[in-house]
Coordinates of C-alpha atoms in Angstrom, one line a residue:
X1 CA 6.3 -25.6 18.5
X2 CA 5.5 -25.9 14.8
X3 CA 7.8 -23.3 13.2
X4 CA 11.3 -22.6 12.0
X5 CA 12.6 -19.1 12.1
X6 CA 15.9 -17.2 12.8
X7 CA 15.4 -16.0 16.4
X8 CA 12.2 -16.2 18.6
X9 CA 13.7 -13.6 20.9
X10 CA 12.9 -10.9 18.2
X11 CA 9.2 -11.5 18.8
X12 CA 8.6 -8.5 21.0
X13 CA 10.3 -6.1 18.6
X14 CA 8.2 -7.6 15.8
X15 CA 5.0 -7.1 17.8
X16 CA 5.8 -3.4 18.3
X17 CA 6.3 -2.9 14.6
X18 CA 3.1 -4.9 13.8
X19 CA 1.2 -2.6 16.1
X20 CA 2.5 0.4 14.2
X21 CA 1.7 -1.2 10.8
X22 CA -1.9 -1.8 11.8
X23 CA -2.4 1.9 12.1
X24 CA -1.3 2.3 8.5
X25 CA -3.4 -0.6 7.2
X26 CA -7.0 0.6 7.4
X27 CA -8.3 -1.8 4.8
X28 CA -7.2 -4.9 6.6
X29 CA -8.4 -3.5 10.0
X30 CA -11.8 -2.6 8.5
X31 CA -12.1 -6.1 7.1
X32 CA -11.4 -7.5 10.5
X33 CA -14.0 -5.3 12.1
X34 CA -16.6 -6.2 9.5
X35 CA -16.1 -10.0 9.2
X36 CA -14.7 -11.2 12.6
X37 CA -18.1 -11.9 14.0
X38 CA -19.2 -13.8 10.8
X39 CA -16.0 -16.0 10.7
X40 CA -16.3 -16.5 6.9
X41 CA -13.0 -18.5 6.9
X42 CA -13.8 -20.6 10.0
X43 CA -11.6 -23.8 10.1
X44 CA -10.3 -23.2 6.6
X45 CA -6.7 -24.3 6.2
X46 CA -4.9 -21.5 4.4
X47 CA -1.3 -21.8 3.3
X48 CA 0.6 -18.6 2.4
X49 CA 3.7 -18.3 0.2
X50 CA 4.3 -14.6 0.4
X51 CA 7.2 -12.3 1.7
X52 CA 7.2 -12.7 5.5
X53 CA 7.3 -9.0 6.4
X54 CA 5.7 -6.9 9.1
X55 CA 2.9 -6.0 6.7
X56 CA 2.3 -9.7 5.8
X57 CA 2.0 -10.4 9.6
X58 CA -1.0 -8.1 9.6
X59 CA -2.5 -10.0 6.7
X60 CA -1.8 -13.3 8.4
X61 CA -3.5 -12.2 11.7
X62 CA -6.5 -10.9 9.7
X63 CA -7.0 -14.3 8.1
X64 CA -6.7 -15.9 11.6
X65 CA -9.2 -13.3 13.0
X66 CA -11.7 -14.4 10.3
X67 CA -11.4 -18.0 11.5
X68 CA -8.6 -19.6 9.3
X69 CA -5.9 -22.0 10.3
X70 CA -2.8 -20.6 8.7
X71 CA 0.6 -21.9 7.8
X72 CA 3.2 -19.6 6.2
X73 CA 6.4 -19.5 4.2
X74 CA 8.2 -16.6 2.4
X75 CA 8.2 -16.5 -1.4
X76 CA 11.8 -15.2 -1.5
X77 CA 15.0 -16.4 0.2
X78 CA 16.0 -12.8 1.2
X79 CA 12.7 -11.1 1.9
X80 CA 11.8 -12.3 5.4
X81 CA 12.0 -9.8 8.2
X82 CA 13.1 -12.0 11.1
X83 CA 11.3 -10.0 13.8
X84 CA 8.0 -10.3 11.9
X85 CA 8.4 -14.1 11.6
X86 CA 9.2 -14.3 15.3
X87 CA 6.1 -12.4 16.3
X88 CA 3.9 -14.7 14.2
X89 CA 5.6 -17.8 15.6
X90 CA 5.1 -16.5 19.2
X91 CA 1.4 -15.9 18.4
X92 CA 1.1 -19.7 17.7
X93 CA 0.9 -19.5 14.0
X94 CA 3.2 -22.0 12.1
X95 CA 5.7 -20.1 10.0
X96 CA 8.8 -21.3 8.2
X97 CA 10.9 -18.4 7.0
X98 CA 14.2 -16.6 7.8
X99 CA 16.3 -14.1 5.9
X100 CA 19.0 -15.7 3.9
X101 CA 17.6 -19.2 3.2
X102 CA 19.4 -21.4 0.7
X103 CA 17.2 -22.6 -2.1
X104 CA 17.1 -26.1 -0.6
X105 CA 15.8 -24.6 2.6
X106 CA 13.4 -22.4 0.7
X107 CA 11.6 -25.4 -0.9
X108 CA 11.7 -27.2 2.5
X109 CA 9.9 -24.2 4.1
X110 CA 7.3 -24.2 1.3
X111 CA 6.7 -27.9 1.7
X112 CA 6.3 -27.6 5.5
X113 CA 3.8 -24.7 5.1
X114 CA 1.8 -26.9 2.8
X115 CA 1.6 -29.8 5.3
X116 CA -1.5 -29.5 7.5
X117 CA -1.4 -33.1 8.7
X118 CA -0.4 -32.2 12.3
X119 CA -2.0 -28.8 12.7
X120 CA -5.6 -30.0 12.0
X121 CA -5.4 -33.3 13.8
X122 CA -4.7 -35.3 10.7
X123 CA -8.1 -34.5 9.0
X124 CA -6.3 -33.4 5.9
X125 CA -2.7 -33.3 4.6
X126 CA -2.9 -30.0 2.7
X127 CA -4.5 -26.6 2.6
X128 CA -8.0 -25.8 1.4
X129 CA -6.8 -22.4 0.1
X130 CA -3.5 -20.8 -0.9
X131 CA -2.3 -17.2 -0.8
X132 CA 0.5 -17.1 -3.3
X133 CA 3.1 -14.6 -4.6
X134 CA 4.9 -15.8 -7.7
X135 CA 2.9 -19.0 -7.8
X136 CA 5.7 -21.0 -6.2
X137 CA 3.4 -22.9 -3.9
X138 CA 1.0 -23.5 -6.7
X139 CA 3.8 -24.7 -8.9
X140 CA 5.1 -27.1 -6.3
X141 CA 1.8 -28.8 -6.1
X142 CA 1.4 -29.0 -9.9
X143 CA 5.0 -30.3 -10.3
X144 CA 4.3 -32.9 -7.6
X145 CA 1.1 -34.1 -9.3
X146 CA 3.0 -34.2 -12.6
X147 CA 5.7 -36.4 -11.0
X148 CA 3.2 -38.7 -9.4
X149 CA 1.6 -39.3 -12.8
X150 CA 5.0 -39.7 -14.5
X151 CA 7.8 -40.7 -12.0
X152 CA 10.4 -40.8 -14.8
X153 CA 10.5 -37.0 -14.6
X154 CA 12.6 -37.5 -11.4
X155 CA 15.3 -39.3 -13.5
X156 CA 15.8 -36.4 -16.0
X157 CA 19.0 -34.4 -16.0
X158 CA 18.2 -30.9 -14.6
X159 CA 21.9 -29.8 -14.5
X160 CA 21.3 -27.3 -17.3
X161 CA 18.3 -25.7 -15.5
X162 CA 18.1 -22.9 -13.0
X163 CA 19.2 -23.8 -9.5
X164 CA 15.7 -22.9 -8.3
X165 CA 14.2 -25.7 -10.4
X166 CA 16.9 -28.2 -9.5
X167 CA 16.3 -27.7 -5.8
X168 CA 12.5 -28.0 -6.3
X169 CA 12.9 -31.3 -8.1
X170 CA 15.3 -32.6 -5.3
X171 CA 12.7 -31.7 -2.7
X172 CA 9.9 -33.4 -4.7
X173 CA 12.0 -36.5 -5.2
X174 CA 12.5 -36.8 -1.4
X175 CA 8.8 -36.4 -0.8
X176 CA 7.9 -38.9 -3.5
X177 CA 10.0 -41.5 -1.8
X178 CA 8.0 -41.0 1.4
X179 CA 4.5 -40.6 -0.1
X180 CA 3.9 -41.3 -3.8
X181 CA 0.4 -39.8 -3.8
X182 CA 0.7 -36.8 -1.5
X183 CA 0.4 -34.0 -4.1
X184 CA -2.5 -35.6 -6.0
X185 CA -4.5 -35.8 -2.7
X186 CA -3.5 -32.2 -1.7
X187 CA -4.6 -30.8 -5.1
X188 CA -8.1 -32.5 -4.8
X189 CA -8.8 -30.6 -1.6
X190 CA -7.8 -27.1 -2.7
X191 CA -10.7 -24.8 -3.4
X192 CA -8.6 -22.0 -4.9
X193 CA -5.6 -19.8 -4.9
X194 CA -5.3 -16.0 -4.9
X195 CA -2.2 -14.7 -6.7
X196 CA -0.4 -11.5 -5.8
X197 CA 2.0 -10.8 -8.6
X198 CA 2.4 -10.2 -12.3
X199 CA 4.8 -13.1 -12.6
X200 CA 2.6 -15.5 -10.8
X201 CA -0.4 -14.5 -12.9
X202 CA 1.7 -15.2 -16.0
X203 CA 2.4 -18.7 -14.7
X204 CA -1.3 -19.3 -13.9
X205 CA -2.4 -18.1 -17.3
X206 CA 0.1 -20.4 -19.0
X207 CA -1.3 -23.4 -17.0
X208 CA -4.9 -22.4 -17.7
X209 CA -4.2 -22.0 -21.4
X210 CA -2.5 -25.4 -21.5
X211 CA -5.5 -27.0 -19.7
X212 CA -3.3 -28.2 -16.7
X213 CA -4.5 -25.8 -14.0
X214 CA -5.8 -28.0 -11.2
X215 CA -8.0 -25.5 -9.2
X216 CA -9.6 -22.1 -9.5
X217 CA -7.4 -19.0 -9.2
X218 CA -8.2 -15.3 -8.6
X219 CA -5.8 -12.8 -10.1
X220 CA -5.3 -10.3 -7.3
X221 CA -2.5 -8.5 -9.2
X222 CA -4.8 -7.0 -11.8
X223 CA -7.2 -5.4 -9.3
X224 CA -6.7 -1.7 -9.8
X225 CA -6.1 -1.2 -6.1
X226 CA -3.2 -3.6 -6.4
X227 CA -1.5 -3.0 -9.7
X228 CA -1.8 0.8 -9.7
X229 CA -0.9 1.2 -6.1
X230 CA 1.5 -1.6 -5.0
X231 CA 3.2 -1.9 -8.3
X232 CA 3.6 1.8 -9.0
X233 CA 3.5 3.7 -5.7
X234 CA 5.1 0.8 -3.7
X235 CA 8.0 0.5 -6.1
X236 CA 8.3 4.3 -6.3
X237 CA 9.0 4.2 -2.5
X238 CA 11.1 1.0 -2.2
X239 CA 13.4 1.2 -5.2
X240 CA 15.2 4.2 -3.7
X241 CA 15.3 2.6 -0.2
X242 CA 16.9 -0.5 -1.7
X243 CA 19.5 1.4 -3.6
X244 CA 20.3 3.7 -0.6
X245 CA 20.7 0.8 1.9
X246 CA 22.7 -1.3 -0.5
X247 CA 25.1 1.2 -2.0
X248 CA 24.4 4.7 -0.6
X249 CA 25.5 6.4 -3.8
X250 CA 24.3 9.7 -5.1
X251 CA 21.5 9.0 -7.6
X252 CA 21.2 12.6 -8.9
X253 CA 23.1 12.9 -12.1
X254 CA 23.6 9.2 -12.6
X255 CA 22.5 7.5 -15.8
X256 CA 20.0 4.8 -14.8
X257 CA 18.5 2.2 -17.2
X258 CA 15.1 0.9 -16.2
X259 CA 14.2 -2.3 -18.2
X260 CA 10.5 -2.2 -18.6
X261 CA 7.9 0.5 -18.5
X262 CA 4.9 -1.4 -17.1
X263 CA 3.5 -0.4 -13.7
X264 CA 6.6 -1.5 -11.8
X265 CA 8.9 0.3 -14.3
X266 CA 6.8 3.4 -14.2
X267 CA 7.0 3.6 -10.4
X268 CA 10.8 3.1 -10.5
X269 CA 11.2 5.7 -13.2
X270 CA 9.2 8.3 -11.3
X271 CA 11.3 7.8 -8.2
X272 CA 14.7 7.9 -10.0
X273 CA 13.6 10.9 -12.0
X274 CA 12.6 12.6 -8.8
X275 CA 16.1 12.0 -7.4
X276 CA 17.6 13.7 -10.4
X277 CA 18.8 10.6 -12.3
X278 CA 19.0 10.7 -16.1
X279 CA 16.7 7.8 -16.9
X280 CA 16.8 5.6 -19.9
X281 CA 14.0 3.1 -20.6
X282 CA 14.1 -0.2 -22.5
X283 CA 10.9 -1.8 -23.8
X284 CA 9.6 -4.5 -26.1
X285 CA 6.0 -3.1 -26.2
X286 CA 5.5 -0.2 -28.6
X287 CA 2.7 1.2 -26.5
X288 CA 4.8 1.3 -23.3
X289 CA 7.8 2.6 -25.4
X290 CA 5.7 5.4 -26.7
X291 CA 4.4 6.2 -23.2
X292 CA 8.0 6.4 -21.9
X293 CA 9.1 8.6 -24.8
X294 CA 6.2 11.0 -24.5
X295 CA 6.9 11.1 -20.7
X296 CA 10.3 12.5 -21.7
X297 CA 12.6 9.5 -21.4
X298 CA 15.1 8.1 -23.9
X299 CA 14.0 4.7 -25.1
X300 CA 16.6 2.4 -26.5
X301 CA 18.2 -1.0 -26.1
X302 CA 20.3 -2.3 -23.3
X303 CA 23.2 -2.7 -25.8
X304 CA 23.0 0.9 -26.6
X305 CA 23.6 2.0 -23.0
X306 CA 26.7 -0.2 -22.2
X307 CA 29.6 1.9 -21.1
X308 CA 27.6 5.0 -20.2
X309 CA 25.0 3.8 -17.6
X310 CA 25.7 3.8 -13.9
X311 CA 22.7 1.7 -12.7
X312 CA 20.6 -1.0 -14.3
X313 CA 17.2 -2.1 -12.8
X314 CA 15.1 -4.8 -14.3
X315 CA 11.3 -4.7 -13.8
X316 CA 9.9 -7.0 -16.4
X317 CA 9.0 -10.4 -15.0
X318 CA 10.8 -12.0 -18.0
X319 CA 14.1 -13.8 -18.2
X320 CA 17.5 -12.9 -19.6
X321 CA 16.9 -9.2 -19.6
X322 CA 20.5 -8.4 -18.6
X323 CA 22.8 -11.1 -20.0
X324 CA 26.4 -12.0 -19.1
X325 CA 27.6 -10.3 -22.4
X326 CA 25.9 -7.1 -21.2
X327 CA 27.5 -7.1 -17.7
X328 CA 31.0 -7.8 -19.2
X329 CA 30.7 -4.5 -21.2
X330 CA 29.2 -2.3 -18.5
X331 CA 30.9 0.8 -17.2
X332 CA 33.2 0.1 -14.3
X333 CA 31.4 0.1 -10.9
X334 CA 28.0 -0.2 -12.5
X335 CA 25.2 -1.3 -10.2
X336 CA 22.9 -4.1 -11.4
X337 CA 19.6 -4.9 -9.6
X338 CA 16.2 -6.5 -10.1
X339 CA 12.8 -5.4 -8.8
X340 CA 10.8 -7.8 -11.0
X341 CA 10.2 -11.2 -9.3
X342 CA 12.7 -14.0 -10.1
X343 CA 16.5 -13.8 -10.3
X344 CA 16.5 -15.0 -13.9
X345 CA 15.8 -11.5 -15.2
X346 CA 19.6 -11.2 -14.8
X347 CA 21.8 -14.1 -15.9
X348 CA 23.2 -14.7 -12.4
X349 CA 23.9 -18.4 -13.0
X350 CA 26.0 -17.5 -16.0
X351 CA 27.7 -14.7 -14.2
X352 CA 28.8 -17.1 -11.4
X353 CA 30.1 -19.5 -13.9
X354 CA 31.9 -16.9 -16.0
X355 CA 35.2 -16.8 -14.1
X356 CA 34.6 -13.2 -12.9
X357 CA 36.1 -12.7 -9.5
X358 CA 33.4 -12.4 -6.8
X359 CA 33.8 -10.5 -3.6
X360 CA 31.0 -10.2 -1.0
X361 CA 30.9 -6.6 0.2
X362 CA 28.1 -7.0 2.7
X363 CA 24.9 -9.0 2.9
X364 CA 23.1 -8.8 -0.5
X365 CA 25.9 -6.8 -2.2
X366 CA 28.5 -8.6 -4.3
X367 CA 31.2 -7.2 -6.5
X368 CA 32.2 -9.0 -9.7
X369 CA 35.4 -8.1 -11.5
X370 CA 35.8 -9.2 -15.1
X371 CA 39.1 -10.2 -16.9
X372 CA 39.0 -6.8 -18.7
X373 CA 39.4 -5.1 -15.3
X374 CA 35.9 -3.5 -15.0
X375 CA 33.6 -4.4 -12.1
X376 CA 29.9 -4.4 -11.3
X377 CA 27.9 -4.6 -8.1
X378 CA 25.0 -7.1 -8.0
X379 CA 22.3 -6.5 -5.5
X380 CA 20.4 -9.3 -3.6
X381 CA 21.9 -12.0 -5.9
X382 CA 19.6 -10.8 -8.7
X383 CA 16.5 -11.3 -6.5
X384 CA 14.1 -8.5 -5.3
X385 CA 16.4 -5.7 -4.3
X386 CA 13.7 -3.7 -2.5
X387 CA 13.1 -6.6 -0.1
X388 CA 16.6 -8.1 -0.1
X389 CA 18.4 -4.9 0.5
X390 CA 15.5 -2.9 2.2
X391 CA 12.1 -3.6 3.8
X392 CA 9.8 -3.5 0.7
X393 CA 6.7 -1.5 0.3
X394 CA 5.1 0.7 3.0
X395 CA 2.2 -0.5 5.0
X396 CA -0.4 1.8 3.6
X397 CA 0.2 0.5 0.0
X398 CA 0.3 -3.1 1.1
X399 CA -3.1 -2.6 2.9
X400 CA -4.6 -2.2 -0.5
X401 CA -3.0 -5.3 -1.9
X402 CA -3.7 -7.5 1.1
X403 CA -7.3 -6.3 1.4
X404 CA -7.8 -7.7 -2.1
X405 CA -6.1 -11.0 -1.0
X406 CA -8.5 -11.4 2.0
X407 CA -11.6 -10.6 -0.1
X408 CA -10.4 -13.1 -2.8
X409 CA -10.0 -15.8 -0.1
X410 CA -13.5 -15.2 1.1
X411 CA -14.9 -15.1 -2.5
X412 CA -13.2 -18.4 -3.4
X413 CA -14.3 -20.1 -0.2
X414 CA -17.9 -19.2 -0.3
X415 CA -18.5 -19.8 -4.0
X416 CA -17.9 -22.8 -6.2
X417 CA -15.7 -21.6 -9.1
X418 CA -14.9 -23.7 -12.0
X419 CA -11.2 -24.2 -12.7
X420 CA -9.9 -21.1 -14.4
X421 CA -8.4 -17.7 -13.8
X422 CA -10.6 -14.9 -12.5
X423 CA -10.5 -11.3 -11.3
X424 CA -12.3 -9.7 -8.3
X425 CA -15.4 -7.8 -9.4
X426 CA -15.2 -4.0 -9.8
X427 CA -17.4 -3.2 -6.8
X428 CA -14.9 -5.0 -4.5
X429 CA -12.0 -3.1 -6.1
X430 CA -13.8 0.2 -5.4
X431 CA -14.6 -1.0 -1.8
X432 CA -10.9 -1.6 -1.1
X433 CA -10.1 2.0 -2.3
X434 CA -13.0 3.4 -0.2
X435 CA -11.6 1.7 3.0
X436 CA -8.4 3.8 2.7
X437 CA -9.8 7.2 2.0
X438 CA -10.6 8.4 5.6
X439 CA -7.1 7.6 6.7
X440 CA -5.7 10.2 4.4
X441 CA -8.5 12.7 4.7
X442 CA -10.2 12.3 1.3
X443 CA -13.8 13.5 0.9
X444 CA -15.7 12.0 -2.1
X445 CA -18.0 14.0 -4.3
X446 CA -21.4 12.3 -4.5
X447 CA -23.4 12.0 -7.7
X448 CA -26.9 13.3 -7.8
X449 CA -29.6 11.0 -9.0
X450 CA -29.8 13.0 -12.2
X451 CA -26.1 12.7 -12.8
X452 CA -26.1 9.0 -12.2
X453 CA -29.0 8.5 -14.6
X454 CA -27.2 10.6 -17.2
X455 CA -24.2 8.3 -16.9
X456 CA -26.3 5.2 -16.7
X457 CA -24.7 4.0 -13.5
X458 CA -25.6 3.3 -9.9
X459 CA -24.8 6.4 -7.8
X460 CA -23.0 4.1 -5.3
X461 CA -20.9 2.4 -8.0
X462 CA -19.3 0.7 -9.8
X463 CA -18.3 3.9 -11.5
X464 CA -16.2 2.6 -14.4
X465 CA -16.6 -0.2 -16.9
X466 CA -14.5 -3.4 -16.5
X467 CA -12.2 -2.4 -19.4
X468 CA -11.5 1.1 -18.0
X469 CA -7.7 1.5 -17.7
X470 CA -7.3 4.1 -14.9

């Protein structure tokens, strides 16, 4: 069988949880009902690089129901739920993911999921479409193409780079020795990618601005039914779950620093405030800083909180937010965690090289003791604590995000987009929201013809302009 997972015997447990999740994911189930007979993705090779969770299993089986040939890998070494992966493997869908991968194994899994040479009878060696989270699959292809154009890149010294990049380059070097044109051929056949996260969109935008993006991309993250639901309400749910499962400390009364007051930061702050924490926000953006201040929170720098804060959570998608010099000066027993995307928000590499004594407490919880005698607890090795230490966002919220992903895949496949970065149209955003209303008992007020004329809109939507901020 074409898969590599932790334990296939977990499949029946995974299937039971998938059945429960389906009841909480009305958007995806409605899309299945609407499109299964049409088969809009019939025989399309779709590769997914996205957390292999129970909710993602429902997304995968929705793509399959719409006709796609799917291969999957997780986008994080700790985020796979092994029973979910087992259920997908038992259903005959190639999946390469397990909780606790090494970075070498991670890139191997991504490479395997991108290889369709066996699964479609040798008709192609790569996907026609990609579902991405963090743009790792997209980056692997782009780096591969770059190397095939300039093989001397393989001889560069990457010892000073993040371990993530070092292992990617090692993987690409091995592949280049076997097939020196693989990634160029793969890129030619890709019709598009739909990207899930803020971090991934940043990467795509940088590639588009530099003129090196190789295929069209739809920014799913900035759909309102993704960013204002997954990022805010999902994090509001899962940040507490991650902290409780990892440390089980009383949050009420603690001083908690949240780095960033974007959508993810706002969700975290709401949750922590609701638990009775004394929340401090750090920000670079004057607008977000003003929002946090007017919402009632102290806004200052990380440096200003050292020695008094109990918990630090990064939410930014940027690098070096919490540096080694910060961690060395933190209050004894401080907890440090990240709910952004990559582990470079916290200087984990530098921490591991610092000489601090490291003791593993339990999976995804490590204690570091500095020479001065103070200690910190690092969650999930600086990677996503809500997925590394807990199970991520709840099914209902993910139904919103994943409905956008499926619609983006259909949109990209049926239309010929020029290379660039796009967003889903407003009417599809509203449709995703509409699909979730009945489940929670919402009744919409309907505009009269006169009211619609007064506003100058169609009474059936879209109801807001493209630039409306919600």
